[in-house]
Structures are given as C-alpha cells and as structure tokens.
PDB file of C-alpha atoms in Angstrom:
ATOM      1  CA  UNK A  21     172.839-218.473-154.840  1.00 49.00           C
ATOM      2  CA  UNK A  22     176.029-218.678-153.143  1.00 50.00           C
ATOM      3  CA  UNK A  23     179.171-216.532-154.207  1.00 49.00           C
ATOM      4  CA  UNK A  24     182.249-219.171-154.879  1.00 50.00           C
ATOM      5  CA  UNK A  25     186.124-217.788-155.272  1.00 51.00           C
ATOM      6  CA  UNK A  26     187.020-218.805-158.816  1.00 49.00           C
ATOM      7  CA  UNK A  27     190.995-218.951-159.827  1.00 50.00           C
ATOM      8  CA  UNK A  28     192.132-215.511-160.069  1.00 49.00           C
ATOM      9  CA  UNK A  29     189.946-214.132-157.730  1.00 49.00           C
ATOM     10  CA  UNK A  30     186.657-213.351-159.667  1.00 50.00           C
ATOM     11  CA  UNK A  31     183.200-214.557-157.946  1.00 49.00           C
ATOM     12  CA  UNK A  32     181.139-217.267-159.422  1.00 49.00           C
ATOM     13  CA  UNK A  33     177.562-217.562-158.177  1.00 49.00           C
ATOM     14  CA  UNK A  34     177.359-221.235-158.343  1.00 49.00           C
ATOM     15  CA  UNK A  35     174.547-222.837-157.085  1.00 53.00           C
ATOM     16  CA  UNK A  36     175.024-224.519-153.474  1.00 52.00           C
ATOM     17  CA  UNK A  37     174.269-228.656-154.197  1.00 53.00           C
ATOM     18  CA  UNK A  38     171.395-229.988-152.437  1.00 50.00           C
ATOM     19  CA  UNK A  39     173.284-231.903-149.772  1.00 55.00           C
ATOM     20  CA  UNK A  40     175.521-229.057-148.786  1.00 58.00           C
ATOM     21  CA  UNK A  41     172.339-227.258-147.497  1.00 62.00           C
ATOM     22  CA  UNK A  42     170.608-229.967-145.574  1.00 62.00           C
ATOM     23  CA  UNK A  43     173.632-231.086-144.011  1.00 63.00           C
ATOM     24  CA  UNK A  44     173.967-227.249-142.693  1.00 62.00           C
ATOM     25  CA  UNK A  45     170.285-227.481-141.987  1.00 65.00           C
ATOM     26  CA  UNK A  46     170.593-230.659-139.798  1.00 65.00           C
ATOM     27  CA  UNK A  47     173.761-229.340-137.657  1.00 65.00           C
ATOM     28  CA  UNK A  48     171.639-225.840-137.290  1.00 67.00           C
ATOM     29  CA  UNK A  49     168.905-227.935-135.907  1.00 67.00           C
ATOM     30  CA  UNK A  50     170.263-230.430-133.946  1.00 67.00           C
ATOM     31  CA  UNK A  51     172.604-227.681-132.615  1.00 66.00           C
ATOM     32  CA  UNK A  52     169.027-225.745-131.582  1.00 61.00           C
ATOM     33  CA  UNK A  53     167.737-228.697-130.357  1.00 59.00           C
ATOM     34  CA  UNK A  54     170.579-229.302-127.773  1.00 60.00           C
ATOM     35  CA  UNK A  55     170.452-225.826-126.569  1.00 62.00           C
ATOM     36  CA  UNK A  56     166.825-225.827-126.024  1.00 59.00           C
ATOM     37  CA  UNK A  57     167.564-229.377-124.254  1.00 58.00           C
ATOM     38  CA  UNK A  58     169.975-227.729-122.236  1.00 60.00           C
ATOM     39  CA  UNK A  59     167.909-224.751-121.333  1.00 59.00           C
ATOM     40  CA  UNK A  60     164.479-227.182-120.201  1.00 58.00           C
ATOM     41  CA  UNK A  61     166.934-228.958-117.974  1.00 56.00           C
ATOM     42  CA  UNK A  62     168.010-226.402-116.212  1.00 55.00           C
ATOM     43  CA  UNK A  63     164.954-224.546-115.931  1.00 56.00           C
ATOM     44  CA  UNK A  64     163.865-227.645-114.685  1.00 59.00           C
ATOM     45  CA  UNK A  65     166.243-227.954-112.177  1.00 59.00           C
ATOM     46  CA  UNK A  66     165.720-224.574-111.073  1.00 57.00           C
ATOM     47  CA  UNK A  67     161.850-224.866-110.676  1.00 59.00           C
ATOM     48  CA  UNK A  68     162.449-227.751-108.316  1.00 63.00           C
ATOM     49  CA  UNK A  69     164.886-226.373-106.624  1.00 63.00           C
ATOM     50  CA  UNK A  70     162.809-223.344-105.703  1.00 60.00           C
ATOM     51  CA  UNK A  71     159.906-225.752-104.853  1.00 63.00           C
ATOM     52  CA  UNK A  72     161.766-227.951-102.857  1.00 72.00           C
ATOM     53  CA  UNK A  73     163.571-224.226-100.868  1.00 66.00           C
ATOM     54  CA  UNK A  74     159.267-222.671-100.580  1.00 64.00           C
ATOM     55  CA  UNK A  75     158.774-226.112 -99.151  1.00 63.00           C
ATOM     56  CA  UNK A  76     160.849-226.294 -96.290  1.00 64.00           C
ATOM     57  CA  UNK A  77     160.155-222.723 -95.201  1.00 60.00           C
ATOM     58  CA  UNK A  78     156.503-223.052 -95.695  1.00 60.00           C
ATOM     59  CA  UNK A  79     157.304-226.098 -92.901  1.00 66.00           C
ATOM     60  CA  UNK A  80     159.363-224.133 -91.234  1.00 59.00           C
ATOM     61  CA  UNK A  81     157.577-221.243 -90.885  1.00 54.00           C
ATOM     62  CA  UNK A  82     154.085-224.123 -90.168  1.00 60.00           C
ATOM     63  CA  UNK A  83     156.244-225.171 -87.224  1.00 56.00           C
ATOM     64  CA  UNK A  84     157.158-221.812 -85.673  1.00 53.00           C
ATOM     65  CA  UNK A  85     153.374-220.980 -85.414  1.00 53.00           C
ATOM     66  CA  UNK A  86     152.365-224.066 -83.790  1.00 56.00           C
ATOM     67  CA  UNK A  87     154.880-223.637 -81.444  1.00 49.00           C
ATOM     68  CA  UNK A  88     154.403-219.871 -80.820  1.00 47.00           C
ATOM     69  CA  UNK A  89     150.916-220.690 -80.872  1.00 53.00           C
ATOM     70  CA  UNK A  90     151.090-223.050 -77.926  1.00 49.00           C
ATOM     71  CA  UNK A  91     153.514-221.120 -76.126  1.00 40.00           C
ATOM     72  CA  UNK A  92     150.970-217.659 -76.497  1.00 41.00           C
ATOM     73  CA  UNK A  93     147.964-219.865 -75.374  1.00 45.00           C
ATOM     74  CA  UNK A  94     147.972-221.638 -72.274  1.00 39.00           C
ATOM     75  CA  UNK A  95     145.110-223.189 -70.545  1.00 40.00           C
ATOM     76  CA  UNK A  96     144.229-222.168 -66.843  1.00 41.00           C
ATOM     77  CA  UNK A  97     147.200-220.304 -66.412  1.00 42.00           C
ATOM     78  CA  UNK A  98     149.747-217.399 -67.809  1.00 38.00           C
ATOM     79  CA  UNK A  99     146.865-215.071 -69.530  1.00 39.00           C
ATOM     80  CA  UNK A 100     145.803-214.707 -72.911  1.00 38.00           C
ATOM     81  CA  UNK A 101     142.548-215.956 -74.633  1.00 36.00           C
ATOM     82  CA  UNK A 102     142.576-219.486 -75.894  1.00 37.00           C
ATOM     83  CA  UNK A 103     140.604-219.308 -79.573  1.00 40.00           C
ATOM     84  CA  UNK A 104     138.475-222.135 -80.881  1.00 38.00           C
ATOM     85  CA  UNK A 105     141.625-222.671 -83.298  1.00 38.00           C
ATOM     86  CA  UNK A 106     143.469-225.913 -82.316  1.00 39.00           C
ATOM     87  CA  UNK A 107     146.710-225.892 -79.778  1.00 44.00           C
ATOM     88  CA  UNK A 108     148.668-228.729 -81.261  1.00 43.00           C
ATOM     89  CA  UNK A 109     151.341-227.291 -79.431  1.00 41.00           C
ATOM     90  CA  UNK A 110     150.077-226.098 -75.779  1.00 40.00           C
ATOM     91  CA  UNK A 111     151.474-224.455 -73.063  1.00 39.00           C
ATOM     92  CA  UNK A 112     152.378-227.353 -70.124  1.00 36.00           C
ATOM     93  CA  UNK A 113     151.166-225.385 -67.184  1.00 33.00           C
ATOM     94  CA  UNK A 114     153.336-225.750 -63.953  1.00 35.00           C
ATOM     95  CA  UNK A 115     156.678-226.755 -65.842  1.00 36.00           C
ATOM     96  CA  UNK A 116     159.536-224.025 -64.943  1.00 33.00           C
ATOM     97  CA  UNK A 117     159.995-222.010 -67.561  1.00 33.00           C
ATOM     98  CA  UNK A 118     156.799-222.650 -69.393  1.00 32.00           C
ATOM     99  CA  UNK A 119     158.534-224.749 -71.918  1.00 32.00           C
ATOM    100  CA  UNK A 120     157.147-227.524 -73.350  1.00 35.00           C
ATOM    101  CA  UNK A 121     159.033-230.905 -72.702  1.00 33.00           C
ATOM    102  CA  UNK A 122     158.744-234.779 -73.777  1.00 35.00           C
ATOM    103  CA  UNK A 123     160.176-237.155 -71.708  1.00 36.00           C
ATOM    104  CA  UNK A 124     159.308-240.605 -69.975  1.00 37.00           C
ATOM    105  CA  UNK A 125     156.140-241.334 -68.245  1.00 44.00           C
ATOM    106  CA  UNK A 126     157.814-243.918 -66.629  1.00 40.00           C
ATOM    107  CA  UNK A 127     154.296-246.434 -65.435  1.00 43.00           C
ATOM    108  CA  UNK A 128     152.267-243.959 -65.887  1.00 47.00           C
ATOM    109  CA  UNK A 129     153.515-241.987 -63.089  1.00 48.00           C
ATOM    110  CA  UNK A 130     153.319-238.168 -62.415  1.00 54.00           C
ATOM    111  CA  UNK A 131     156.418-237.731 -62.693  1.00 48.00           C
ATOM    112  CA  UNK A 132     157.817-235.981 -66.294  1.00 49.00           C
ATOM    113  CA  UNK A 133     161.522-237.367 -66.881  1.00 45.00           C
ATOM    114  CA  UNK A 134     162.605-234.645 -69.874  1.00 46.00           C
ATOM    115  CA  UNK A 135     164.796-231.504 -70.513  1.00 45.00           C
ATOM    116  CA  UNK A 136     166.060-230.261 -67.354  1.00 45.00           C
ATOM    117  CA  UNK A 137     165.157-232.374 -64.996  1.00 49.00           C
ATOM    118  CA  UNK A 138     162.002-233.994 -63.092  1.00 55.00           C
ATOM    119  CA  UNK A 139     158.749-232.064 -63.594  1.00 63.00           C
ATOM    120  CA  UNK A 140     155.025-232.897 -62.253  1.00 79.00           C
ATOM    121  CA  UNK A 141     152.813-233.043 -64.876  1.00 88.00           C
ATOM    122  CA  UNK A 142     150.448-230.031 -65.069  1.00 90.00           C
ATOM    123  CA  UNK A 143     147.393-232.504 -64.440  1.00 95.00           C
ATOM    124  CA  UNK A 144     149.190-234.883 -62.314  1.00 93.00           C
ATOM    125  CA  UNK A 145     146.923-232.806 -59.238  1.00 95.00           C
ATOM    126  CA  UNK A 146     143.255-233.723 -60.285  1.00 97.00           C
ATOM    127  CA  UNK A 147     143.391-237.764 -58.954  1.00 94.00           C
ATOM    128  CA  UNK A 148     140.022-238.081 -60.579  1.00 95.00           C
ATOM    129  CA  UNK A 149     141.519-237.815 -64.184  1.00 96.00           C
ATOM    130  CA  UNK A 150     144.566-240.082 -63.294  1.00 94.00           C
ATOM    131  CA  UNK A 151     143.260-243.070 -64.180  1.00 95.00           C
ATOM    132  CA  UNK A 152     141.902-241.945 -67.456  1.00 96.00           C
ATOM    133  CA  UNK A 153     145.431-240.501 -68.295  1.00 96.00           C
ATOM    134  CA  UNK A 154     146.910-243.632 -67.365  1.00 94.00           C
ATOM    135  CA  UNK A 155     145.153-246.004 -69.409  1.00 95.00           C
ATOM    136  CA  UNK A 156     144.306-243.998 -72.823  1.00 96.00           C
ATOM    137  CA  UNK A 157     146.530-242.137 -75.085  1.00 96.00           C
ATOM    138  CA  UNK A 158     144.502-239.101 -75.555  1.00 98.00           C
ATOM    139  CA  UNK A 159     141.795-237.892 -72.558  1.00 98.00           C
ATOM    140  CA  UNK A 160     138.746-236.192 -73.938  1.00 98.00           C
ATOM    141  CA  UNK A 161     137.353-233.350 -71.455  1.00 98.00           C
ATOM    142  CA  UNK A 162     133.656-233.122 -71.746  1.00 98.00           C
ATOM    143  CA  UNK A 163     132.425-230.486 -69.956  1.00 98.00           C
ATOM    144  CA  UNK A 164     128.321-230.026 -70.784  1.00 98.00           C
ATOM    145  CA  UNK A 165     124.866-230.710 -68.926  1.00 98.00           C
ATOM    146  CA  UNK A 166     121.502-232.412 -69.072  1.00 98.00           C
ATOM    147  CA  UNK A 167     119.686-228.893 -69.384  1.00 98.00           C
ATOM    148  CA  UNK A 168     121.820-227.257 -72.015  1.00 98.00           C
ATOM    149  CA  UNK A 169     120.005-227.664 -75.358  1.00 97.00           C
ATOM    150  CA  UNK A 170     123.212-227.257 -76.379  1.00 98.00           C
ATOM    151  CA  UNK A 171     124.742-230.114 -75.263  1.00 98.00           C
ATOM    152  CA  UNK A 172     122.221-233.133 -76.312  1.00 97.00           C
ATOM    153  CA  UNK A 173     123.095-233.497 -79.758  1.00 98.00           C
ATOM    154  CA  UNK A 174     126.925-233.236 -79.292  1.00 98.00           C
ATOM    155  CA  UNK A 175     126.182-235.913 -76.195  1.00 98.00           C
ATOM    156  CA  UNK A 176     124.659-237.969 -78.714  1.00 98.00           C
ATOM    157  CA  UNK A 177     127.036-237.908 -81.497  1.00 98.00           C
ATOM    158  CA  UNK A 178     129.879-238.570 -78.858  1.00 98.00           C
ATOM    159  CA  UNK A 179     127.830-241.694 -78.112  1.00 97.00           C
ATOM    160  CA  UNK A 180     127.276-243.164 -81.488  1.00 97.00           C
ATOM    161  CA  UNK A 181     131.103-242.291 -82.410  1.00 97.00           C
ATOM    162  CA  UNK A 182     132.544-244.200 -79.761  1.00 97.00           C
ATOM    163  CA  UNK A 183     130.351-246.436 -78.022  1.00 96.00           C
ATOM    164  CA  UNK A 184     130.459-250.141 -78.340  1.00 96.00           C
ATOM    165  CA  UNK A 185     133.551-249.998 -80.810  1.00 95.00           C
ATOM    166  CA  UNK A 186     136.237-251.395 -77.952  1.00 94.00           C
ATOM    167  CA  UNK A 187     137.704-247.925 -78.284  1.00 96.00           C
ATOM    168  CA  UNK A 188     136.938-246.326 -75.029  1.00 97.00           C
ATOM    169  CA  UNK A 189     138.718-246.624 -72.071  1.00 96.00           C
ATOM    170  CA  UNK A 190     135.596-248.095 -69.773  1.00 93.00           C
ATOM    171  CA  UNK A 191     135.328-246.554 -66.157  1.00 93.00           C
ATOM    172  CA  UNK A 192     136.143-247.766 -62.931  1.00 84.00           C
ATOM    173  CA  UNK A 193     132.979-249.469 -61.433  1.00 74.00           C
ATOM    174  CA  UNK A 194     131.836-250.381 -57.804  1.00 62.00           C
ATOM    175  CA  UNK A 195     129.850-254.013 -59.142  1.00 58.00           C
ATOM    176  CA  UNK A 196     133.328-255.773 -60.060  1.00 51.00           C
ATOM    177  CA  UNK A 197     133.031-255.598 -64.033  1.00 58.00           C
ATOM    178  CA  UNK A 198     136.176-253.442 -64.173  1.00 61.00           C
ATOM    179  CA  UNK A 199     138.302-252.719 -60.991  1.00 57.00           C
ATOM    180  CA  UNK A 200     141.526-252.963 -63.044  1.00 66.00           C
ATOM    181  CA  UNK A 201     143.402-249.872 -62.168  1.00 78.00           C
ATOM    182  CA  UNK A 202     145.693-250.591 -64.251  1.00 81.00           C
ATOM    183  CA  UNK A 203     145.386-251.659 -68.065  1.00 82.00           C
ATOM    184  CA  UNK A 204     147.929-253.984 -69.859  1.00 79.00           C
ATOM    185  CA  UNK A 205     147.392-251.926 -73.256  1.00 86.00           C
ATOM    186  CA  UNK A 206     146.699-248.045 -73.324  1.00 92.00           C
ATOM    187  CA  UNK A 207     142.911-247.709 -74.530  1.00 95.00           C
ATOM    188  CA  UNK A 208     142.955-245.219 -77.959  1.00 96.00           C
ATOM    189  CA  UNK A 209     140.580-242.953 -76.327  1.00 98.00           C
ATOM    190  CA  UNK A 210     138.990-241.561 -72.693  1.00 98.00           C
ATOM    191  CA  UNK A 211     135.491-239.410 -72.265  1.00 98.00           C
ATOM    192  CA  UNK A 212     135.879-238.161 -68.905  1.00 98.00           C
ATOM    193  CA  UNK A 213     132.410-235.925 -68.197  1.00 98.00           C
ATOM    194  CA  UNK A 214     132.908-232.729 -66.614  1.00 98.00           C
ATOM    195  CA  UNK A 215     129.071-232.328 -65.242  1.00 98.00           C
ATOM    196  CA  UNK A 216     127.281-228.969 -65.477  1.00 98.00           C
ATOM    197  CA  UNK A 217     123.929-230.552 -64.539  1.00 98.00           C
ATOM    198  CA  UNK A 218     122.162-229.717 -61.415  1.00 97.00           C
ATOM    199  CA  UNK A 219     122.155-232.583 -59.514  1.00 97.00           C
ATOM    200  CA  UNK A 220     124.006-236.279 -59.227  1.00 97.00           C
ATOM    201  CA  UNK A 221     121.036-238.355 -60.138  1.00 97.00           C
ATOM    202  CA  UNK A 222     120.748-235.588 -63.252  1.00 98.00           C
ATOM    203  CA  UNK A 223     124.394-236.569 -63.888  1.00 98.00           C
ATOM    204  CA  UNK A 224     123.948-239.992 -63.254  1.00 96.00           C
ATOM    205  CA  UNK A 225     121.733-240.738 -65.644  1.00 97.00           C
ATOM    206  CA  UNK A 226     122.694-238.007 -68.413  1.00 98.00           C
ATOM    207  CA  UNK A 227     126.307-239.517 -68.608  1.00 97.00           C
ATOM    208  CA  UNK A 228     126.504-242.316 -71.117  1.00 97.00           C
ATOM    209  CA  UNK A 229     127.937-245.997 -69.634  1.00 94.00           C
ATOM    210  CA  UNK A 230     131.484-245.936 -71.278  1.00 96.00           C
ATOM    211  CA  UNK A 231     132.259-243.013 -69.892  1.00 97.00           C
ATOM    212  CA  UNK A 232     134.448-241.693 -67.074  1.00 97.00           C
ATOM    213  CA  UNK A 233     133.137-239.250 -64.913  1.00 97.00           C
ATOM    214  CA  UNK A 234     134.320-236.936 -62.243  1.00 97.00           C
ATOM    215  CA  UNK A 235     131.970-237.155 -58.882  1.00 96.00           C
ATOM    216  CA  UNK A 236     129.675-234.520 -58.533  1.00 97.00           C
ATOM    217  CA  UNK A 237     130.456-234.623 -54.914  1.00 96.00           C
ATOM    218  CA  UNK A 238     134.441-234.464 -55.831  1.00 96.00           C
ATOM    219  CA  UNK A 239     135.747-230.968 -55.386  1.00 97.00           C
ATOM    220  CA  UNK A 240     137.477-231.613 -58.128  1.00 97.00           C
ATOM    221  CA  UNK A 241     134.385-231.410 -60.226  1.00 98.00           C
ATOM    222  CA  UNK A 242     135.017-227.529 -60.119  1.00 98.00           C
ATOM    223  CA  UNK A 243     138.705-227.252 -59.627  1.00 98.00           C
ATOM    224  CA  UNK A 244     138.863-228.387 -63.462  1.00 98.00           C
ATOM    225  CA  UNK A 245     136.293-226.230 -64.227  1.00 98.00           C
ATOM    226  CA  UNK A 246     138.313-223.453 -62.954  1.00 97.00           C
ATOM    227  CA  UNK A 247     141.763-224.498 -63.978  1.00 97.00           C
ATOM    228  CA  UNK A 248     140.309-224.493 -67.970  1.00 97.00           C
ATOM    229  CA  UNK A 249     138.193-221.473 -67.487  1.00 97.00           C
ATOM    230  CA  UNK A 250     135.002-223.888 -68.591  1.00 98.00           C
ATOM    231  CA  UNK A 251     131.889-223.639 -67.152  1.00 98.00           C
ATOM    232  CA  UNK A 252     127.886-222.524 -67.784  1.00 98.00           C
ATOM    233  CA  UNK A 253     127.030-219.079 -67.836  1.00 97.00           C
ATOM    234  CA  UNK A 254     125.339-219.566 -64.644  1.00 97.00           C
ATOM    235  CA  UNK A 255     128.652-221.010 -62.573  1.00 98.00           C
ATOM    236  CA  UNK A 256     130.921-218.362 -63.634  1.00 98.00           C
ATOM    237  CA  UNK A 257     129.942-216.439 -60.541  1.00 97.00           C
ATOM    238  CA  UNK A 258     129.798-219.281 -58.203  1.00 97.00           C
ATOM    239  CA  UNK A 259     133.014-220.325 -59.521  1.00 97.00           C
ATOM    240  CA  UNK A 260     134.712-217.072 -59.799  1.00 97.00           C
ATOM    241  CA  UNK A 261     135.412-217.866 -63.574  1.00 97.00           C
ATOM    242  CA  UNK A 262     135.902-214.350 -65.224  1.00 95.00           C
ATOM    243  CA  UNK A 263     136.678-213.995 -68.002  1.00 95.00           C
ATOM    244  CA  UNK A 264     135.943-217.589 -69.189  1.00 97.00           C
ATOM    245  CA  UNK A 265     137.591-219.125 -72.088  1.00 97.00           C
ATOM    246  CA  UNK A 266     135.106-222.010 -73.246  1.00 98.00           C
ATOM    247  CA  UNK A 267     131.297-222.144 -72.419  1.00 97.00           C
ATOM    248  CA  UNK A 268     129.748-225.680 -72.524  1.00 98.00           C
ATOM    249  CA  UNK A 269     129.471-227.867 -74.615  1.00 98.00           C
ATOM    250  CA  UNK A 270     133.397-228.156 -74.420  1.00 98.00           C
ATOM    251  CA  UNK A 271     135.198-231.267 -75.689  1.00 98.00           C
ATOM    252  CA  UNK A 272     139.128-230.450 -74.472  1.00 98.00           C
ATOM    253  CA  UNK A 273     141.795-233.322 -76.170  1.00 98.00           C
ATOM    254  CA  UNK A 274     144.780-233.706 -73.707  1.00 97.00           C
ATOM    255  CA  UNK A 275     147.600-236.034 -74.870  1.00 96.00           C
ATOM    256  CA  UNK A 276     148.040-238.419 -71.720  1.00 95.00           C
ATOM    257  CA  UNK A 277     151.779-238.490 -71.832  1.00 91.00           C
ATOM    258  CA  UNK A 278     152.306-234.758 -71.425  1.00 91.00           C
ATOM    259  CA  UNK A 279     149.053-233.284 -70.572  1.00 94.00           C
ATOM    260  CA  UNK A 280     149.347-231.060 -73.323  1.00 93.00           C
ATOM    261  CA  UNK A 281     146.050-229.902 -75.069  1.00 95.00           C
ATOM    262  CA  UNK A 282     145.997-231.078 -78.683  1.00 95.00           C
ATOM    263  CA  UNK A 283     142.457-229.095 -79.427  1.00 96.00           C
ATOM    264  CA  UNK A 284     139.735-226.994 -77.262  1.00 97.00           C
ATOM    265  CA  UNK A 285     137.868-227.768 -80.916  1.00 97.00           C
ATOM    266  CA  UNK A 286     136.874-231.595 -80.346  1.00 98.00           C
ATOM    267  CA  UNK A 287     132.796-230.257 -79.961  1.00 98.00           C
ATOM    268  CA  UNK A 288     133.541-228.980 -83.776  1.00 97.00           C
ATOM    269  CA  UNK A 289     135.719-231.850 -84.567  1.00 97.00           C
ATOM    270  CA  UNK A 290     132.391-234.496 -84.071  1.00 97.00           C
ATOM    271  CA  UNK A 291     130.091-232.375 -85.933  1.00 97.00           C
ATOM    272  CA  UNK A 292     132.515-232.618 -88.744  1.00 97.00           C
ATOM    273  CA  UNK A 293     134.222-235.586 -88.880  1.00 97.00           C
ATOM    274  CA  UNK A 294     132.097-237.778 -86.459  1.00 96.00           C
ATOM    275  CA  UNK A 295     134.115-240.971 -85.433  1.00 96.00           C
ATOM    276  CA  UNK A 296     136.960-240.031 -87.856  1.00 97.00           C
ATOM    277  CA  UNK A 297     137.693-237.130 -85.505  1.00 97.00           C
ATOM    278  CA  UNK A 298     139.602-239.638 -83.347  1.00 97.00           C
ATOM    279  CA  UNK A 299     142.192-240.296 -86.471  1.00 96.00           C
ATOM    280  CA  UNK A 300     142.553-236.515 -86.397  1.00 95.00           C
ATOM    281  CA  UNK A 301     143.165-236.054 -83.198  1.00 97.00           C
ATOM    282  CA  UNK A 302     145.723-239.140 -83.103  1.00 96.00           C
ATOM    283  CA  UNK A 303     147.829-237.592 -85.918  1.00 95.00           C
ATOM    284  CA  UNK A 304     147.343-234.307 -83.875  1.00 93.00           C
ATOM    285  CA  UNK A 305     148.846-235.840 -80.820  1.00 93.00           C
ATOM    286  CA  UNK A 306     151.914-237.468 -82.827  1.00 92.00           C
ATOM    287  CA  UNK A 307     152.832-234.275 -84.381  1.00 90.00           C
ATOM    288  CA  UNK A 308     152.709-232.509 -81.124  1.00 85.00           C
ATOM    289  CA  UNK A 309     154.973-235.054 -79.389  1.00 84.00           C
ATOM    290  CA  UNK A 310     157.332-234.952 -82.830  1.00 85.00           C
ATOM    291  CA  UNK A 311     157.560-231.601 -82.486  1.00 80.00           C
ATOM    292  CA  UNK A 312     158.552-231.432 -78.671  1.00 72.00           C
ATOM    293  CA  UNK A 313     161.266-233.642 -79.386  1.00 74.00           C
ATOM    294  CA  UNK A 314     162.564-231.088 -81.797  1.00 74.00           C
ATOM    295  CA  UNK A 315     162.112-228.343 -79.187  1.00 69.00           C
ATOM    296  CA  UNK A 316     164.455-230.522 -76.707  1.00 62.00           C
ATOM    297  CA  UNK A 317     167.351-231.053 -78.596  1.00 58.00           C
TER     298      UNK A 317
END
C-alpha cells in the first residue's frame, strides 16, 4: 500500500493501480538494462584494449630477443657458445661494428650495399660456397661423414626431402649437364656437403647427386670447418678446433643474401618436419631479413 496526501493533509493508504507499478517496473528495468549495457561495453573495450597493449609488447619484447640473441651468438667469431636453439637473427661476422645490415646484393656480388657503407659479406672468402650462395636463397651447410653412424639416417632423410623435386640448386659438373654459373632464377634451396669422411672416393660416393660439395682437396674443406667450429671428434686436434660448437651431423641454414645463419638446428628440423622444414626455414629467412630492415632505419 502506498500512503497518498488527502485534502487537509491526512494520509490515505490507497492502493497503487496496476499500471502505475509496471510502468515504474519497466523504466527500473530498462534503466538496469542500459547500465549493464553500458558497463559490458566498456569492459569490453577495456579487455581489448589490454589484449591488443600485451600483444605488442609480447612482439616487442619476441623481437628484442631475436635480435639480442643473434647479436650474443656469432658463428666462428666474437666468443660465446652457439646453442642448438635457432639464430634467426645472427651475428654477420666481419661487418664493422658487428651489426647486422640488409642491403643490395647487387648480381650476386660480394659486395653488401647497406647501413654505412660497402661491406664484404662474411662468406664472400670461401669461393667454393659462392656459387651456391649465388644461385639459391637459403645455403644448407652439411657437415657429416660416411663412417659416422650418426650421419646415415639424417643423409638419407636429406635425400628423400629434396631430391628429384626441382628444388635443389644442382652442382656444377665437369660432363657439360650444368656449367651455368650463373642461374636466371634463384633455386629455393642449396646442400653444400662439408665432408668428414676419410678419403675423396669415400666422399665421392657418400655425397648424394644434387648436391654441392666442397673438394676434399680444397683447403677450404677445413677453413669452414674451422670458421663454424664444426668438425668430428677426431679433427678437432688436427684442426685446432677447441672448444667446438657443433659436432657432425650439422645442417647450418645461411640466408644467401646476407650470410646470416637462420638455424644451426636444420639436423633437428628434418627429423621433425622432413621436407616441410624448407617452409620453416623460408619464413625463418623472411623474418630475419624483415627484421634487419627494422634494425637499419
């Protein structure tokens, strides 16, 4: 019952009529209604907001590490131990300053247009891997041997992954089936092998047919060997590797327009991923040249 003012001031309980109260019900709820409205929306708001502010310094702070990563682990040079963990952003060994630069690899030369001026790239010395890094976007580093138990199954999963699929880069030969120096179009992928074994025929016959591979009788067999701190057990004192950073099997990515090292993990990549490897190590080598170009301006 509600109390109504009556003429001279006495109170009436009157009853309240039917629509008075569900008319004051309705505004009471639809006035609720718009205040719980308003309070969704803005929590709303605020939950994306926050999301969309973790975001950018979970990226943020995902792009610092690569690069302090890369900068912290160089390969042949500056210290440090390289982990299996991958080095999308490497250290560029013999640029000034240790700083990674992009530039133009203008014909495939040696010669790094970027940053602060001209710089040789850091792999630009071994002529046994230019023409690998001239005709394929990413170079893969195999460093193993016949002997190594080791070695065989990664050898063969290497083989079925990328042989006979047009995706290699094939090697230079002496019969005339492929003296082009030169490509038109940059191959997707090079295996260069990095022998171990103990003798040429032993490499000869141990590396498969699409694949590049350093001389044995090159010097430069060992000079890589020695500038990644990769060998056998049994080399490290022949080679005057101590301490070494990779034994073998070693699979070594390097992106062929900086010579960066995209991953020391390609032996664990093929076990995983088997020919799908390559896709990772393509989007590896794109983020690594986006983020470079970040770093230079």
């Amino acid at each position: 019952m509600q109390k109504r003012r009556v003429g001279g001031g006495g109170d009436a309980s009157l009853p309240m009529t039917v629509g008075d109260g569900a008319a004051a019900t309705t505004t009471r709820r639809r006035r609720k209604k718009k205040r719980h409205g308003r309070s969704i929306f803005l929590c709303n708001t605020t939950f994306a907001s926050v999301a969309i502010i973790m975001v950018m310094i979970f990226l943020s702070a995902f792009v610092m590490k690569m690069i302090l990563d890369g900068h912290n682990n160089s390969v042949g040079g500056g210290g440090g131990s390289m982990t299996k963990e991958r080095q999308t952003l490497d250290q560029h060994i013999n640029i000034p300053g240790n700083m990674n630069m992009i530039g133009e690899n203008k014909g495939g030369s040696n010669i790094f247009t970027g940053g602060k001026g001209l710089f040789k790239l850091p792999l630009s010395k071994f002529s046994t891997l230019s023409y690998a890094l001239e005709n394929a976007d990413i170079v893969a580093l195999y460093f193993a041997a016949s002997w190594c138990p080791m070695s065989t199954p990664i050898t063969k999963a290497l083989d079925v992954a990328f042989s006979g699929k047009g995706i290699l880069l094939p090697p230079l030969s002496n019969d005339g089936t492929n003296t082009k120096i030169k490509h038109e179009k940059r191959h997707r992928l090079a295996i260069v092998y990095i022998s171990s074994d103990s003798s040429e025929e032993e490499m000869t016959l141990y590396a498969k047919q699409e694949w590049n591979v350093v001389p044995y009788e090159s010097s430069e067999r060992n000079e890589i060997k020695r500038h990644f701190s990769t060998c056998a057990k049994k080399e490290m004192d022949d080679l005057h590797i101590n301490p070494r950073k990779h034994e073998i099997p070693t699979l070594i990515l390097i992106d062929s327009l900086t010579h960066g090292v995209l991953s020391t993990s390609g032996v664990e990549d093929i076990k995983k991923n088997h020919e799908k490897a390559l896709d990772e190590w393509a989007m590896m080598e794109q983020l690594a040249r986006s983020m470079e170009e970040m770093i230079m301006v």
